[in-house]
mmCIF file of C-alpha atoms in Angstrom:
data_model
loop_
_atom_site.group_PDB
_atom_site.id
_atom_site.type_symbol
_atom_site.label_atom_id
_atom_site.label_comp_id
_atom_site.label_asym_id
_atom_site.label_seq_id
_atom_site.Cartn_x
_atom_site.Cartn_y
_atom_site.Cartn_z
ATOM 1 C CA MET A 1 62.192 46.936 8.518
ATOM 2 C CA THR A 2 58.996 47.935 11.133
ATOM 3 C CA TYR A 3 55.553 46.290 10.883
ATOM 4 C CA ASP A 4 54.108 49.187 9.558
ATOM 5 C CA TYR A 5 56.556 49.318 6.364
ATOM 6 C CA LEU A 6 56.020 45.339 5.821
ATOM 7 C CA ILE A 7 52.021 45.574 5.971
ATOM 8 C CA SER A 8 51.954 48.957 3.855
ATOM 9 C CA ARG A 9 53.527 46.860 1.024
ATOM 10 C CA SER A 10 50.497 44.749 0.889
ATOM 11 C CA GLY A 11 47.252 45.088 -1.280
ATOM 12 C CA ILE A 12 44.169 46.501 0.329
ATOM 13 C CA ILE A 13 42.885 43.012 1.222
ATOM 14 C CA GLY A 14 46.184 42.010 2.517
ATOM 15 C CA ARG A 15 46.782 45.071 4.709
ATOM 16 C CA GLN A 16 43.648 44.395 6.457
ATOM 17 C CA ILE A 17 44.596 40.629 7.221
ATOM 18 C CA LEU A 18 47.735 41.754 8.536
ATOM 19 C CA ARG A 19 46.436 44.439 10.892
ATOM 20 C CA LEU A 20 43.966 42.081 11.967
ATOM 21 C CA CYS A 21 46.789 39.478 12.581
ATOM 22 C CA ARG A 22 48.782 42.077 14.631
ATOM 23 C CA PHE A 23 45.803 43.511 16.733
ATOM 24 C CA ILE A 24 44.959 39.689 17.785
ATOM 25 C CA ASN A 25 48.272 39.159 19.118
ATOM 26 C CA GLU A 26 49.393 42.402 20.248
ATOM 27 C CA LYS A 27 46.028 43.012 22.459
ATOM 28 C CA ASP A 28 46.502 43.027 26.178
ATOM 29 C CA GLU A 29 45.575 39.719 28.281
ATOM 30 C CA TYR A 30 43.556 40.765 31.357
ATOM 31 C CA LYS A 31 44.855 39.353 34.841
ATOM 32 C CA PHE A 32 43.154 39.136 37.725
ATOM 33 C CA GLU A 33 43.527 37.597 41.078
ATOM 34 C CA ARG A 34 41.815 33.973 41.517
ATOM 35 C CA PRO A 35 40.057 33.469 44.697
ATOM 36 C CA LYS A 36 41.939 30.947 46.832
ATOM 37 C CA GLY A 37 40.546 27.847 49.003
ATOM 38 C CA ILE A 38 37.770 26.060 48.588
ATOM 39 C CA ARG A 39 35.682 28.572 47.231
ATOM 40 C CA GLY A 40 37.899 29.695 44.936
ATOM 41 C CA PHE A 41 38.472 26.010 43.736
ATOM 42 C CA PHE A 42 34.244 26.049 43.087
ATOM 43 C CA ILE A 43 34.565 29.305 41.397
ATOM 44 C CA ARG A 44 37.499 28.211 39.184
ATOM 45 C CA GLN A 45 35.636 25.004 38.166
ATOM 46 C CA ARG A 46 32.473 27.001 37.456
ATOM 47 C CA TRP A 47 34.513 29.267 35.324
ATOM 48 C CA LEU A 48 36.177 26.398 33.434
ATOM 49 C CA ARG A 49 32.897 24.960 32.492
ATOM 50 C CA SER A 50 31.946 28.323 31.492
ATOM 51 C CA ILE A 51 34.585 29.006 29.168
ATOM 52 C CA LEU A 52 35.311 25.616 27.940
ATOM 53 C CA GLY A 53 32.881 25.971 24.797
ATOM 54 C CA VAL A 54 34.410 29.141 23.924
ATOM 55 C CA ARG A 55 38.072 27.948 24.183
ATOM 56 C CA VAL A 56 37.242 25.328 21.725
ATOM 57 C CA VAL A 57 35.755 27.767 19.340
ATOM 58 C CA ASN A 58 38.366 30.096 19.700
ATOM 59 C CA ARG A 59 40.757 27.589 18.753
ATOM 60 C CA ILE A 60 39.188 26.316 15.718
ATOM 61 C CA LEU A 61 38.690 30.021 14.603
ATOM 62 C CA THR A 62 42.524 30.727 15.201
ATOM 63 C CA ALA A 63 43.441 27.491 13.381
ATOM 64 C CA PHE A 64 41.112 28.533 10.648
ATOM 65 C CA TYR A 65 42.201 32.167 10.276
ATOM 66 C CA THR A 66 46.131 31.237 10.960
ATOM 67 C CA TYR A 67 46.319 28.214 8.151
ATOM 68 C CA TYR A 68 43.272 29.245 5.994
ATOM 69 C CA VAL A 69 43.576 32.538 5.436
ATOM 70 C CA GLY A 70 47.263 33.225 6.543
ATOM 71 C CA GLY A 71 48.494 30.339 3.977
ATOM 72 C CA SER A 72 46.679 31.903 1.238
ATOM 73 C CA LEU A 73 48.701 35.171 1.311
ATOM 74 C CA THR A 74 51.676 35.907 -1.054
ATOM 75 C CA ARG A 75 54.852 34.548 0.011
ATOM 76 C CA SER A 76 56.016 38.106 1.421
ATOM 77 C CA ASP A 77 52.942 38.302 3.395
ATOM 78 C CA GLN A 78 52.936 35.050 4.555
ATOM 79 C CA LEU A 79 56.353 35.954 6.036
ATOM 80 C CA THR A 80 55.112 39.079 7.296
ATOM 81 C CA PHE A 81 51.974 37.107 8.768
ATOM 82 C CA ALA A 82 54.185 34.489 10.525
ATOM 83 C CA LYS A 83 56.226 37.343 12.417
ATOM 84 C CA LEU A 84 53.140 39.022 13.860
ATOM 85 C CA HIS A 85 51.669 35.491 14.885
ATOM 86 C CA GLY A 86 54.858 34.720 16.504
ATOM 87 C CA MET A 87 56.173 32.118 13.808
ATOM 88 C CA LYS A 88 58.895 33.915 12.434
ATOM 89 C CA ASP A 89 60.994 30.272 11.894
ATOM 90 C CA ASN A 90 58.069 28.397 11.077
ATOM 91 C CA ALA A 91 56.443 30.489 8.429
ATOM 92 C CA HIS A 92 56.598 27.470 6.172
ATOM 93 C CA ARG A 93 54.073 25.800 8.229
ATOM 94 C CA LEU A 94 51.399 28.409 6.695
ATOM 95 C CA THR A 95 52.367 26.957 3.410
ATOM 96 C CA LEU A 96 52.193 23.398 4.185
ATOM 97 C CA PHE A 97 49.172 23.170 6.550
ATOM 98 C CA ASN A 98 47.128 25.111 3.796
ATOM 99 C CA ALA A 99 48.144 22.929 1.117
ATOM 100 C CA LEU A 100 47.517 19.804 3.417
ATOM 101 C CA PHE A 101 44.441 20.693 4.967
ATOM 102 C CA CYS A 102 42.820 23.693 2.693
ATOM 103 C CA GLY A 103 44.234 22.999 -0.580
ATOM 104 C CA THR A 104 44.025 19.437 -1.297
ATOM 105 C CA PRO A 105 40.256 19.390 -0.132
ATOM 106 C CA SER A 106 39.210 22.168 -2.228
ATOM 107 C CA ALA A 107 40.759 20.319 -5.187
ATOM 108 C CA LEU A 108 38.862 17.093 -4.272
ATOM 109 C CA CYS A 109 35.685 19.582 -4.380
ATOM 110 C CA TYR A 110 36.406 20.606 -8.012
ATOM 111 C CA PHE A 111 36.942 16.691 -8.827
ATOM 112 C CA LEU A 112 33.561 16.021 -7.147
ATOM 113 C CA LEU A 113 31.706 18.927 -8.898
ATOM 114 C CA GLY A 114 33.171 17.515 -12.342
ATOM 115 C CA GLU A 115 31.719 14.271 -11.975
ATOM 116 C CA GLY A 116 28.462 15.944 -10.664
ATOM 117 C CA PHE A 117 28.401 18.052 -14.070
ATOM 118 C CA HIS A 118 28.993 14.542 -15.541
ATOM 119 C CA LEU A 119 25.817 12.969 -14.555
ATOM 120 C CA LEU A 120 23.784 15.912 -15.043
ATOM 121 C CA SER A 121 24.720 15.863 -18.910
ATOM 122 C CA GLY A 122 22.989 12.748 -19.301
ATOM 123 C CA ILE A 123 19.660 14.246 -17.804
ATOM 124 C CA HIS A 124 18.707 15.593 -21.203
ATOM 125 C CA SER A 125 20.565 16.417 -24.481
ATOM 126 C CA TYR A 126 20.110 20.353 -24.139
ATOM 127 C CA ALA A 127 22.377 19.986 -21.195
ATOM 128 C CA GLU A 128 24.985 17.463 -22.314
ATOM 129 C CA LEU A 129 27.247 19.995 -24.053
ATOM 130 C CA PRO A 130 27.096 22.729 -21.046
ATOM 131 C CA SER A 131 27.516 19.937 -18.682
ATOM 132 C CA LEU A 132 30.423 18.531 -20.261
ATOM 133 C CA LEU A 133 32.443 21.735 -20.645
ATOM 134 C CA ALA A 134 31.738 22.620 -17.260
ATOM 135 C CA LYS A 135 32.727 19.219 -16.111
ATOM 136 C CA HIS A 136 36.202 19.504 -18.192
ATOM 137 C CA THR A 137 36.811 23.147 -16.729
ATOM 138 C CA SER A 138 36.060 21.659 -13.172
ATOM 139 C CA LEU A 139 38.297 18.735 -13.916
ATOM 140 C CA GLY A 140 41.111 21.145 -15.147
ATOM 141 C CA ILE A 141 41.097 23.482 -11.961
ATOM 142 C CA GLY A 142 41.085 20.333 -9.755
ATOM 143 C CA LEU A 143 44.218 19.143 -11.475
ATOM 144 C CA VAL A 144 46.189 22.223 -11.267
ATOM 145 C CA SER A 145 45.254 23.146 -8.111
ATOM 146 C CA ILE A 146 46.163 19.977 -6.697
ATOM 147 C CA SER A 147 49.295 19.974 -8.806
ATOM 148 C CA VAL A 148 50.294 23.207 -6.949
ATOM 149 C CA ASP A 149 49.532 22.305 -3.353
ATOM 150 C CA MET A 150 51.128 18.931 -3.852
ATOM 151 C CA PHE A 151 54.330 21.150 -5.075
ATOM 152 C CA ARG A 152 53.610 23.798 -2.009
ATOM 153 C CA ALA A 153 53.725 20.997 0.461
ATOM 154 C CA VAL A 154 56.587 19.138 -0.535
ATOM 155 C CA ASP A 155 58.863 22.246 -1.049
ATOM 156 C CA SER A 156 57.900 24.064 2.251
ATOM 157 C CA ALA A 157 58.209 20.767 4.151
ATOM 158 C CA LEU A 158 61.700 20.305 2.451
ATOM 159 C CA ASN A 159 63.181 23.663 1.966
ATOM 160 C CA HIS A 160 60.870 25.943 4.157
ATOM 161 C CA LYS A 161 59.580 27.977 1.546
ATOM 162 C CA CYS A 162 56.388 29.827 1.572
ATOM 163 C CA TRP A 163 54.181 29.422 -1.703
ATOM 164 C CA ALA A 164 50.943 31.451 -2.501
ATOM 165 C CA PRO A 165 48.110 29.052 -3.227
ATOM 166 C CA PHE A 166 46.138 28.382 -6.278
ATOM 167 C CA GLY A 167 42.346 29.246 -6.146
ATOM 168 C CA PHE A 168 39.726 31.729 -6.473
ATOM 169 C CA MET A 169 39.863 32.911 -3.186
ATOM 170 C CA PRO A 170 43.659 33.455 -2.936
ATOM 171 C CA ILE A 171 43.554 35.047 -6.243
ATOM 172 C CA ALA A 172 40.709 37.574 -5.028
ATOM 173 C CA ILE A 173 42.700 38.407 -1.530
ATOM 174 C CA ASN A 174 46.354 38.689 -3.385
ATOM 175 C CA LEU A 175 45.479 40.417 -6.563
ATOM 176 C CA PRO A 176 45.445 43.976 -5.394
ATOM 177 C CA THR A 177 49.078 43.171 -3.692
ATOM 178 C CA TYR A 178 50.178 41.770 -7.340
ATOM 179 C CA LEU A 179 48.820 44.923 -9.114
ATOM 180 C CA LYS A 180 50.494 47.057 -6.363
ATOM 181 C CA ARG A 181 54.018 45.681 -7.010
ATOM 182 C CA ILE A 182 53.551 45.604 -10.731
ATOM 183 C CA PHE A 183 52.573 49.413 -10.365
ATOM 184 C CA GLN A 184 55.315 50.007 -8.089
ATOM 185 C CA ARG A 185 58.022 48.490 -10.201
ATOM 186 C CA LYS A 186 56.842 50.223 -13.655
ATOM 187 C CA SER A 187 56.852 53.742 -11.390
ATOM 188 C CA SER A 188 60.306 53.130 -10.211
ATOM 189 C CA LYS A 189 61.409 52.078 -13.555
ATOM 190 C CA LEU A 190 60.263 55.268 -15.304
ATOM 191 C CA ALA A 191 61.904 57.297 -12.112
ATOM 192 C CA GLY A 192 65.003 55.673 -13.109
ATOM 193 C CA ASP A 193 64.815 56.428 -16.812
ATOM 194 C CA LYS A 194 64.037 59.905 -16.160
ATOM 195 C CA HIS A 195 66.912 60.511 -13.827
ATOM 196 C CA SER A 196 69.361 58.785 -16.262
ATOM 197 C CA ARG A 197 67.897 61.361 -19.164
ATOM 198 C CA GLN A 198 68.430 64.432 -16.659
ATOM 199 C CA VAL A 199 71.822 63.369 -15.891
ATOM 200 C CA LYS A 200 73.153 62.436 -19.509
ATOM 201 C CA PRO A 201 72.752 66.365 -20.546
ATOM 202 C CA GLN A 202 74.550 67.077 -17.310
ATOM 203 C CA MET A 203 77.599 64.817 -18.011
ATOM 204 C CA ALA A 204 77.591 66.233 -21.798
ATOM 205 C CA ASP A 205 77.506 69.763 -20.541
ATOM 206 C CA THR A 206 80.400 68.902 -18.136
ATOM 207 C CA CYS A 207 82.695 67.657 -21.146
ATOM 208 C CA THR A 208 81.712 70.693 -23.267
ATOM 209 C CA LEU A 209 82.818 72.655 -20.382
ATOM 210 C CA ARG A 210 86.126 70.925 -19.444
ATOM 211 C CA ARG A 211 87.126 70.881 -23.616
#
């Protein structure tokens, strides 16, 4: 299967993420002849100092894009992302690092948010009920999130499988993909039923002629 086909299976948001990943990894690296001698040494030192900060920022952005954005995709999209990113045999690392360094801190933020609403409920009687509802909602989301991420981390480490995370951003990214695949399955099922209905009369006519 070609990369274009793998990318086309995703929803509108997932396609853009995968296309950007392919663009980043297929871009040409400009080569230039470095000056030699003492002059070349000083030029290289000045050049290294000037791009040191850029490289650090670039590595941070690359790690964020790879493990936060890439690890937030569906299972099949993570496999495609890993192939485009040169991680074909280590696609499970997208899930593993996303669960440990992105999903778990997000779940802890929900717990902290719930405690904040708990403190807010004691300020005034009018704020008590809404704050308690928000508290239990935040704690519930945090509990589900950390449970999902712990499962993702353990299963990806042991069985090398990819899993989509639980959260508002992953749902927003992957919802078009899920809807597209549901629509495709229903369309293929309807097409199969239509084909079977067309075949049955033909078989009946053939049997009648034989008789």
